[in-house]
Amino acid sequence: MARARRFVATARATAPAPAPALSRLARLRHPATASVVLLACSLGSFGALCLLQGVPMADALVYRAAGAAVLSGADLYGFTVTEWGLPATYPPFAALLFVPTTWLAPGALKVAFVAGNVALLAALVRLSGRLAGRPAPLPAVCAATALALWLEPVFQTVLFGQINLALACLVLWDLTRPGARCRGAALGIAAGVKLTPAVFIVYLLLRGRRREAATAAAAFAGTVLLGALLLPAASVDFWTRRIFETGRVGKAWIVDNQSLQGLVARVLGEPSPGLAWALPTAVVAGAGLWLARRATSERRGILLAAFTALLVSPISWSHHWVWCLPLIAVLYAEGHPRQAAATAAVFTARTLWLLPHQGDLDLQLSWWQQPPTSPYPLLALLVLVQLSVRSSSASMIR
C-alpha cells in the first residue's frame, strides 16, 4: 500500500500543467481547432506520463477479480488482489456489472478504462454545464475536458481505473432532466453500485419530490434483490457484515481520506477518533441536508447534498471528489469567476501529496501541516457556509 501511495505522490508531482499550451492556442483563429488541439495535448501528456510512470490501475483489477469471482462462484469478499492485497468492497450488484471486465486481458482493460473515463469526463462537463444553466457547445466541452483531466480527483480516478465519474454522471443526468419519466431510477442504480449516492434519495424526499424519491428507492431495492437472487451467499455476507467493516476499505486516518473522519483523526493524532468524529459529523449531516432542503435553486441543493455526503462518509478518498467539477461550473455560471478559479486551484494543487505520508506519519502532522493535508473537507465546509449565506440573502431579498 505504501508503494501505491508513493506512486500516486510521484505521479501527482510530475503531472504536467496544461497552462503553457494556452498561450499558443490563444493565437489560433478557430476556437474549435484550438479546443481539439488542447484536448489532444492534454491526452497526449497524460498518456506519456502513464507510460513513463507505469499505471497500476489497482481498482480496475479489483473490479475484474470481482467479476471473475461471480463467474467462478468463489467467495466475493474473501479474495485480495494486486501486490497491495485489495479486497472487493462494493455490493453484490456491482460485482454483477463487473463481469464484462473479465472478457479483457489486464492491459486491454486498462486502455478501456482510460478511454471510458475520458468519455465520461466529457459527459460530466456537459452535465455540469446543464446543472449550471449554461449548456456547453462542443468546443467548450473539449477545452474543459482537457483542463479538467488534471484536477486531482479526476486524474486519480482515471489513473486508478475508478468508477466515480460514471456514478456522478448517472446522478447528475437523472437529477437534471425535469419532467422525464422514471426520474430517480438512474440514481437508485448508482446507489446500488456504491452506497454513497443514496444520500440523494433523502435529498429528493426533503425537497418534497416523493415520486422521484420512491422511484429511486425502488430502483435501489431492485439492485439489492437482483444481487440476492443471483449471489445469495455474497448478499447475506455483505448486508449483514461487510457493510459495517469500514476498516476493510482502508485506513481512515491517511491523507488519502478527505472526509471529516480523516481530518479529525489527523488533527487529534488518533486513528479511531470515535465521538470526536461522530458528533461533528452528525451536526454537519443535519445542517447540510437542512440547507439542501431550503436551497433556493436545484443546482445549489444538489451540490449541498453531494458535499454533505462526501464530508460525512467514513471514507471519502480524494478521487471521490469529482463533484468539484459541477461546483466549479456553478460558481462560474453564478458570476463568481474568482471563486471558481480558486476552487479549481485547490483541486489541482495536490497539496495533500506534498508532505511526507509513509507509515504513521499522517498522525504526526504539525499544526501548519493540517490544512494542506485536508484541503477538500475544509473547502467543502466553506462551501456549505457560503451557499447557506447566499440562499438566506436571496430569501430575504424575495
Short mmCIF file of C-alpha atoms in Angstrom, two decimals:
data_model
loop_
_atom_site.label_atom_id
_atom_site.label_comp_id
_atom_site.label_asym_id
_atom_site.label_seq_id
_atom_site.Cartn_x
_atom_site.Cartn_y
_atom_site.Cartn_z
CA MET A 1 0.00 0.00 0.00
CA ALA A 2 2.87 2.35 0.82
CA ARG A 3 4.31 1.73 -2.63
CA ALA A 4 0.99 2.60 -4.20
CA ARG A 5 0.83 5.87 -2.30
CA ARG A 6 4.41 6.74 -3.28
CA PHE A 7 3.46 6.11 -6.93
CA VAL A 8 0.45 8.39 -6.60
CA ALA A 9 2.51 11.14 -4.98
CA THR A 10 5.16 10.90 -7.72
CA ALA A 11 2.56 10.97 -10.47
CA ARG A 12 0.86 14.00 -8.92
CA ALA A 13 4.12 15.88 -8.51
CA THR A 14 5.27 15.19 -12.05
CA ALA A 15 1.90 15.84 -13.72
CA PRO A 16 2.46 18.47 -16.42
CA ALA A 17 0.22 21.50 -16.21
CA PRO A 18 -1.75 22.37 -19.32
CA ALA A 19 -1.23 26.10 -18.84
CA PRO A 20 1.84 26.55 -21.15
CA ALA A 21 -0.21 25.37 -24.10
CA LEU A 22 -2.82 28.05 -23.56
CA SER A 23 -0.73 30.94 -24.84
CA ARG A 24 -0.02 29.13 -28.09
CA LEU A 25 -3.61 28.05 -28.50
CA ALA A 26 -4.85 31.57 -27.93
CA ARG A 27 -3.23 32.58 -31.22
CA LEU A 28 -5.26 30.04 -33.17
CA ARG A 29 -8.13 31.66 -35.06
CA HIS A 30 -10.75 28.97 -34.73
CA PRO A 31 -11.98 28.08 -31.21
CA ALA A 32 -12.97 24.58 -32.35
CA THR A 33 -9.47 23.89 -33.66
CA ALA A 34 -7.88 25.32 -30.53
CA SER A 35 -10.05 23.18 -28.25
CA VAL A 36 -9.28 20.00 -30.18
CA VAL A 37 -5.55 20.74 -30.11
CA LEU A 38 -5.72 21.45 -26.38
CA LEU A 39 -7.56 18.18 -25.77
CA ALA A 40 -5.05 16.25 -27.87
CA CYS A 41 -2.13 17.82 -25.98
CA SER A 42 -3.75 17.06 -22.64
CA LEU A 43 -4.47 13.43 -23.51
CA GLY A 44 -1.02 13.02 -25.04
CA SER A 45 0.62 14.36 -21.88
CA PHE A 46 -1.47 12.06 -19.72
CA GLY A 47 -0.63 9.07 -21.90
CA ALA A 48 3.08 9.88 -21.82
CA LEU A 49 3.00 10.20 -18.03
CA CYS A 50 1.28 6.84 -17.72
CA LEU A 51 3.89 5.19 -19.93
CA LEU A 52 6.78 6.75 -18.01
CA GLN A 53 5.43 6.00 -14.54
CA GLY A 54 3.60 2.76 -15.20
CA VAL A 55 -0.09 2.53 -14.41
CA PRO A 56 -1.13 0.04 -11.71
CA MET A 57 -4.89 0.72 -12.11
CA ALA A 58 -5.41 -1.34 -8.98
CA ASP A 59 -9.12 -0.60 -8.67
CA ALA A 60 -9.85 -1.78 -12.20
CA LEU A 61 -8.09 -5.04 -11.37
CA VAL A 62 -10.24 -5.43 -8.25
CA TYR A 63 -13.36 -4.97 -10.38
CA ARG A 64 -12.08 -7.62 -12.79
CA ALA A 65 -11.41 -10.02 -9.91
CA ALA A 66 -14.92 -9.40 -8.54
CA GLY A 67 -16.42 -10.22 -11.93
CA ALA A 68 -14.29 -13.38 -12.09
CA ALA A 69 -15.49 -14.39 -8.61
CA VAL A 70 -19.09 -14.13 -9.82
CA LEU A 71 -18.37 -16.40 -12.79
CA SER A 72 -16.40 -18.96 -10.78
CA GLY A 73 -18.66 -18.98 -7.71
CA ALA A 74 -15.75 -18.02 -5.45
CA ASP A 75 -16.18 -16.05 -2.22
CA LEU A 76 -16.76 -12.48 -3.43
CA TYR A 77 -15.45 -10.93 -0.23
CA GLY A 78 -12.78 -13.49 0.56
CA PHE A 79 -10.16 -12.66 -2.07
CA THR A 80 -7.48 -10.00 -2.30
CA VAL A 81 -5.66 -8.98 -5.48
CA THR A 82 -2.71 -6.87 -6.61
CA GLU A 83 0.50 -6.55 -4.63
CA TRP A 84 -1.35 -4.34 -2.12
CA GLY A 85 -3.86 -7.05 -1.19
CA LEU A 86 -7.00 -5.14 -2.12
CA PRO A 87 -10.43 -6.78 -1.48
CA ALA A 88 -13.85 -6.24 -3.04
CA THR A 89 -15.86 -3.64 -1.11
CA TYR A 90 -18.95 -2.88 -3.25
CA PRO A 91 -22.39 -4.54 -3.02
CA PRO A 92 -23.01 -7.80 -4.93
CA PHE A 93 -24.96 -5.93 -7.63
CA ALA A 94 -21.77 -4.08 -8.57
CA ALA A 95 -19.91 -7.37 -8.95
CA LEU A 96 -22.55 -8.49 -11.45
CA LEU A 97 -21.89 -5.36 -13.50
CA PHE A 98 -18.16 -6.07 -13.41
CA VAL A 99 -18.48 -9.45 -15.16
CA PRO A 100 -17.75 -7.93 -18.63
CA THR A 101 -14.36 -6.74 -17.35
CA THR A 102 -13.26 -10.39 -17.34
CA TRP A 103 -13.59 -10.52 -21.12
CA LEU A 104 -10.48 -8.35 -21.50
CA ALA A 105 -6.87 -9.00 -20.63
CA PRO A 106 -5.50 -6.64 -17.93
CA GLY A 107 -3.65 -4.48 -20.46
CA ALA A 108 -6.68 -4.08 -22.70
CA LEU A 109 -8.85 -3.44 -19.64
CA LYS A 110 -6.62 -0.54 -18.58
CA VAL A 111 -6.88 1.03 -22.03
CA ALA A 112 -10.66 0.59 -21.98
CA PHE A 113 -10.92 2.23 -18.55
CA VAL A 114 -8.83 5.23 -19.63
CA ALA A 115 -10.88 5.73 -22.80
CA GLY A 116 -14.15 5.21 -20.96
CA ASN A 117 -13.26 7.60 -18.16
CA VAL A 118 -12.20 10.32 -20.62
CA ALA A 119 -15.56 9.95 -22.38
CA LEU A 120 -17.34 10.08 -19.01
CA LEU A 121 -15.36 13.19 -18.09
CA ALA A 122 -16.63 14.91 -21.24
CA ALA A 123 -20.15 13.81 -20.31
CA LEU A 124 -19.71 15.20 -16.78
CA VAL A 125 -18.54 18.51 -18.27
CA ARG A 126 -21.73 18.72 -20.33
CA LEU A 127 -23.91 17.72 -17.38
CA SER A 128 -22.17 20.29 -15.16
CA GLY A 129 -22.97 22.96 -17.74
CA ARG A 130 -26.59 21.81 -17.77
CA LEU A 131 -26.72 21.92 -13.97
CA ALA A 132 -25.30 25.44 -14.03
CA GLY A 133 -27.79 26.56 -16.69
CA ARG A 134 -25.00 27.06 -19.23
CA PRO A 135 -25.23 24.33 -21.91
CA ALA A 136 -21.73 24.00 -23.34
CA PRO A 137 -21.05 23.76 -27.11
CA LEU A 138 -18.68 21.04 -28.30
CA PRO A 139 -15.54 23.25 -28.47
CA ALA A 140 -16.08 24.36 -24.89
CA VAL A 141 -16.63 20.73 -23.81
CA CYS A 142 -13.34 19.70 -25.44
CA ALA A 143 -11.40 22.53 -23.81
CA ALA A 144 -12.97 21.98 -20.39
CA THR A 145 -12.34 18.23 -20.61
CA ALA A 146 -8.68 18.87 -21.44
CA LEU A 147 -8.24 21.04 -18.36
CA ALA A 148 -10.48 19.03 -16.02
CA LEU A 149 -8.37 15.93 -16.61
CA TRP A 150 -5.70 17.48 -14.37
CA LEU A 151 -7.98 18.13 -11.43
CA GLU A 152 -6.56 15.79 -8.80
CA PRO A 153 -9.79 13.82 -8.13
CA VAL A 154 -10.36 13.31 -11.87
CA PHE A 155 -6.71 12.48 -12.53
CA GLN A 156 -6.66 9.88 -9.78
CA THR A 157 -9.98 8.39 -10.89
CA VAL A 158 -8.55 7.78 -14.37
CA LEU A 159 -5.18 6.66 -13.01
CA PHE A 160 -6.68 4.04 -10.69
CA GLY A 161 -9.42 2.90 -13.09
CA GLN A 162 -12.17 4.04 -10.73
CA ILE A 163 -15.92 4.45 -11.41
CA ASN A 164 -16.52 7.81 -9.73
CA LEU A 165 -17.14 9.64 -12.99
CA ALA A 166 -19.73 7.06 -14.04
CA LEU A 167 -21.64 7.42 -10.78
CA ALA A 168 -21.54 11.23 -10.86
CA CYS A 169 -22.83 11.18 -14.45
CA LEU A 170 -25.69 8.83 -13.52
CA VAL A 171 -26.77 11.05 -10.63
CA LEU A 172 -26.44 14.37 -12.48
CA TRP A 173 -28.12 13.06 -15.62
CA ASP A 174 -31.05 11.83 -13.55
CA LEU A 175 -31.44 14.98 -11.47
CA THR A 176 -31.09 17.44 -14.37
CA ARG A 177 -33.83 16.09 -16.63
CA PRO A 178 -37.01 17.77 -15.33
CA GLY A 179 -40.28 16.13 -16.20
CA ALA A 180 -38.65 12.96 -17.54
CA ARG A 181 -40.34 9.61 -16.95
CA CYS A 182 -38.84 7.28 -14.34
CA ARG A 183 -36.78 10.11 -12.94
CA GLY A 184 -34.82 8.73 -10.00
CA ALA A 185 -34.21 5.27 -11.47
CA ALA A 186 -30.63 6.01 -12.53
CA LEU A 187 -29.96 7.49 -9.10
CA GLY A 188 -31.20 4.30 -7.44
CA ILE A 189 -28.96 2.19 -9.68
CA ALA A 190 -25.96 4.37 -8.78
CA ALA A 191 -26.72 3.80 -5.09
CA GLY A 192 -26.88 0.07 -5.76
CA VAL A 193 -23.36 0.13 -7.20
CA LYS A 194 -21.85 2.26 -4.45
CA LEU A 195 -23.93 3.25 -1.44
CA THR A 196 -22.93 6.93 -1.15
CA PRO A 197 -25.34 8.23 -3.86
CA ALA A 198 -28.24 7.08 -1.64
CA VAL A 199 -27.98 10.48 0.07
CA PHE A 200 -29.74 11.94 -2.97
CA ILE A 201 -32.80 9.81 -2.23
CA VAL A 202 -33.01 11.59 1.11
CA TYR A 203 -32.46 14.87 -0.73
CA LEU A 204 -35.45 14.22 -3.01
CA LEU A 205 -37.62 13.42 0.00
CA LEU A 206 -36.60 16.62 1.76
CA ARG A 207 -37.38 18.65 -1.36
CA GLY A 208 -40.89 17.18 -1.44
CA ARG A 209 -40.32 15.14 -4.60
CA ARG A 210 -41.79 11.95 -3.22
CA ARG A 211 -42.50 10.23 -6.51
CA GLU A 212 -38.90 10.61 -7.67
CA ALA A 213 -37.61 9.50 -4.28
CA ALA A 214 -39.89 6.45 -4.40
CA THR A 215 -38.65 5.59 -7.90
CA ALA A 216 -35.04 5.89 -6.76
CA ALA A 217 -35.70 3.78 -3.66
CA ALA A 218 -37.45 1.14 -5.77
CA ALA A 219 -34.53 1.03 -8.23
CA PHE A 220 -32.09 0.68 -5.34
CA ALA A 221 -34.19 -2.09 -3.81
CA GLY A 222 -34.21 -3.78 -7.21
CA THR A 223 -30.41 -3.86 -7.27
CA VAL A 224 -30.36 -5.41 -3.80
CA LEU A 225 -32.97 -8.00 -4.84
CA LEU A 226 -31.10 -8.88 -8.04
CA GLY A 227 -27.90 -9.35 -6.08
CA ALA A 228 -29.72 -11.54 -3.54
CA LEU A 229 -31.25 -13.72 -6.27
CA LEU A 230 -28.02 -14.27 -8.20
CA LEU A 231 -25.50 -14.08 -5.36
CA PRO A 232 -27.39 -15.08 -2.20
CA ALA A 233 -24.39 -16.01 -0.05
CA ALA A 234 -22.46 -12.85 -1.01
CA SER A 235 -25.55 -10.72 -0.34
CA VAL A 236 -26.00 -12.11 3.16
CA ASP A 237 -22.29 -11.61 3.82
CA PHE A 238 -22.29 -8.01 2.56
CA TRP A 239 -25.52 -6.69 4.08
CA THR A 240 -25.03 -8.33 7.49
CA ARG A 241 -21.27 -7.99 7.89
CA ARG A 242 -19.09 -6.37 5.26
CA ILE A 243 -21.11 -3.14 5.06
CA PHE A 244 -20.07 -2.33 8.63
CA GLU A 245 -16.35 -3.03 8.12
CA THR A 246 -15.17 0.44 7.14
CA GLY A 247 -11.61 -0.55 8.00
CA ARG A 248 -11.80 -3.08 5.18
CA VAL A 249 -11.87 -0.20 2.71
CA GLY A 250 -8.64 1.28 4.08
CA LYS A 251 -7.12 3.26 6.92
CA ALA A 252 -9.36 6.22 7.66
CA TRP A 253 -6.59 8.43 9.02
CA ILE A 254 -4.30 8.54 5.98
CA VAL A 255 -4.22 11.70 3.86
CA ASP A 256 -5.92 9.84 1.03
CA ASN A 257 -9.12 10.06 3.09
CA GLN A 258 -10.57 13.53 2.69
CA SER A 259 -13.69 13.06 4.82
CA LEU A 260 -14.37 14.63 8.20
CA GLN A 261 -13.20 11.44 9.89
CA GLY A 262 -9.85 11.68 8.16
CA LEU A 263 -9.49 15.35 9.07
CA VAL A 264 -10.37 14.79 12.75
CA ALA A 265 -8.13 11.72 13.04
CA ARG A 266 -5.12 13.62 11.70
CA VAL A 267 -5.77 16.68 13.85
CA LEU A 268 -6.04 14.59 17.01
CA GLY A 269 -3.34 12.13 16.02
CA GLU A 270 -5.82 9.38 16.81
CA PRO A 271 -6.55 6.58 14.29
CA SER A 272 -10.02 5.98 15.81
CA PRO A 273 -11.42 9.37 16.87
CA GLY A 274 -14.79 7.93 17.97
CA LEU A 275 -17.19 10.55 19.33
CA ALA A 276 -14.75 13.33 18.44
CA TRP A 277 -15.63 12.50 14.83
CA ALA A 278 -19.18 11.16 15.20
CA LEU A 279 -20.64 14.22 16.90
CA PRO A 280 -19.44 16.90 14.42
CA THR A 281 -20.33 14.52 11.58
CA ALA A 282 -23.91 14.28 12.85
CA VAL A 283 -24.09 18.07 13.06
CA VAL A 284 -22.70 18.52 9.54
CA ALA A 285 -25.07 15.85 8.15
CA GLY A 286 -28.09 17.52 9.68
CA ALA A 287 -27.01 21.02 8.71
CA GLY A 288 -26.04 20.05 5.18
CA LEU A 289 -29.31 18.26 4.42
CA TRP A 290 -31.31 21.07 6.02
CA LEU A 291 -29.54 23.59 3.81
CA ALA A 292 -30.12 21.36 0.78
CA ARG A 293 -33.82 21.27 1.59
CA ARG A 294 -34.00 25.06 1.84
CA ALA A 295 -31.74 25.81 -1.13
CA THR A 296 -33.21 28.45 -3.45
CA SER A 297 -32.16 26.59 -6.58
CA GLU A 298 -31.88 22.97 -7.66
CA ARG A 299 -28.21 23.35 -8.51
CA ARG A 300 -27.33 24.54 -5.03
CA GLY A 301 -29.40 21.83 -3.40
CA ILE A 302 -27.66 19.11 -5.42
CA LEU A 303 -24.20 20.46 -4.60
CA LEU A 304 -25.06 20.78 -0.90
CA ALA A 305 -26.25 17.17 -0.83
CA ALA A 306 -23.17 15.94 -2.70
CA PHE A 307 -20.63 17.69 -0.50
CA THR A 308 -22.51 16.74 2.66
CA ALA A 309 -22.25 13.09 1.61
CA LEU A 310 -18.53 13.42 0.93
CA LEU A 311 -17.95 15.04 4.31
CA VAL A 312 -19.90 12.61 6.47
CA SER A 313 -18.91 9.39 4.72
CA PRO A 314 -16.42 7.49 6.93
CA ILE A 315 -14.03 7.34 3.99
CA SER A 316 -14.00 9.73 1.02
CA TRP A 317 -10.82 9.05 -0.92
CA SER A 318 -9.56 12.07 -2.81
CA HIS A 319 -10.75 10.56 -6.10
CA HIS A 320 -14.33 10.57 -4.79
CA TRP A 321 -14.34 14.37 -5.02
CA VAL A 322 -15.05 14.56 -8.76
CA TRP A 323 -18.06 16.67 -7.72
CA CYS A 324 -15.60 19.56 -7.73
CA LEU A 325 -16.29 19.90 -11.46
CA PRO A 326 -20.03 20.72 -11.12
CA LEU A 327 -19.13 23.08 -8.26
CA ILE A 328 -16.67 24.99 -10.43
CA ALA A 329 -19.24 25.22 -13.24
CA VAL A 330 -21.95 26.53 -10.91
CA LEU A 331 -19.66 29.10 -9.27
CA TYR A 332 -18.65 30.42 -12.69
CA ALA A 333 -22.22 30.48 -14.03
CA GLU A 334 -23.47 32.37 -10.97
CA GLY A 335 -20.98 35.17 -11.57
CA HIS A 336 -18.14 34.16 -9.26
CA PRO A 337 -15.22 33.53 -11.63
CA ARG A 338 -12.56 34.21 -8.99
CA GLN A 339 -14.06 31.69 -6.60
CA ALA A 340 -14.37 29.20 -9.44
CA ALA A 341 -10.68 29.71 -10.26
CA ALA A 342 -9.69 29.40 -6.60
CA THR A 343 -11.69 26.17 -6.27
CA ALA A 344 -10.03 24.79 -9.40
CA ALA A 345 -6.64 25.72 -7.93
CA VAL A 346 -7.39 23.85 -4.69
CA PHE A 347 -8.37 20.71 -6.57
CA THR A 348 -5.33 20.95 -8.85
CA ALA A 349 -2.64 21.85 -6.31
CA ARG A 350 -2.27 18.32 -4.85
CA THR A 351 -1.11 19.72 -1.52
CA LEU A 352 -2.18 16.54 0.28
CA TRP A 353 0.56 14.63 -1.55
CA LEU A 354 3.38 17.12 -0.91
CA LEU A 355 4.01 16.25 2.74
CA PRO A 356 5.64 13.01 3.94
CA HIS A 357 2.95 10.39 4.50
CA GLN A 358 4.54 6.99 4.92
CA GLY A 359 3.71 4.69 7.80
CA ASP A 360 2.01 6.56 10.62
CA LEU A 361 3.40 9.99 9.70
CA ASP A 362 -0.13 11.15 8.84
CA LEU A 363 -0.89 11.02 12.58
CA GLN A 364 2.17 13.12 13.45
CA LEU A 365 1.47 16.28 11.48
CA SER A 366 2.23 19.69 12.98
CA TRP A 367 -0.47 22.37 13.13
CA TRP A 368 0.66 24.10 9.94
CA GLN A 369 0.59 20.82 8.01
CA GLN A 370 -3.06 20.14 8.79
CA PRO A 371 -4.73 22.49 6.24
CA PRO A 372 -2.71 21.32 3.20
CA THR A 373 -3.38 17.66 4.06
CA SER A 374 -7.16 18.21 4.35
CA PRO A 375 -7.95 20.72 1.58
CA TYR A 376 -11.16 19.11 0.32
CA PRO A 377 -13.15 18.81 3.59
CA LEU A 378 -12.08 22.32 4.59
CA LEU A 379 -13.23 23.70 1.25
CA ALA A 380 -16.49 21.70 1.46
CA LEU A 381 -17.26 23.17 4.89
CA LEU A 382 -16.66 26.62 3.45
CA VAL A 383 -18.98 25.79 0.54
CA LEU A 384 -21.74 24.75 2.95
CA VAL A 385 -21.43 28.01 4.85
CA GLN A 386 -21.19 30.16 1.74
CA LEU A 387 -24.11 28.58 -0.10
CA SER A 388 -26.25 28.83 3.02
CA VAL A 389 -25.44 32.54 3.34
CA ARG A 390 -26.28 33.19 -0.30
CA SER A 391 -29.52 31.24 -0.02
CA SER A 392 -30.51 33.22 3.09
CA SER A 393 -29.67 36.50 1.36
CA ALA A 394 -31.74 35.53 -1.67
CA SER A 395 -34.68 34.61 0.56
CA MET A 396 -34.51 37.98 2.33
CA ILE A 397 -34.47 39.83 -0.98
CA ARG A 398 -37.55 37.94 -2.11
#
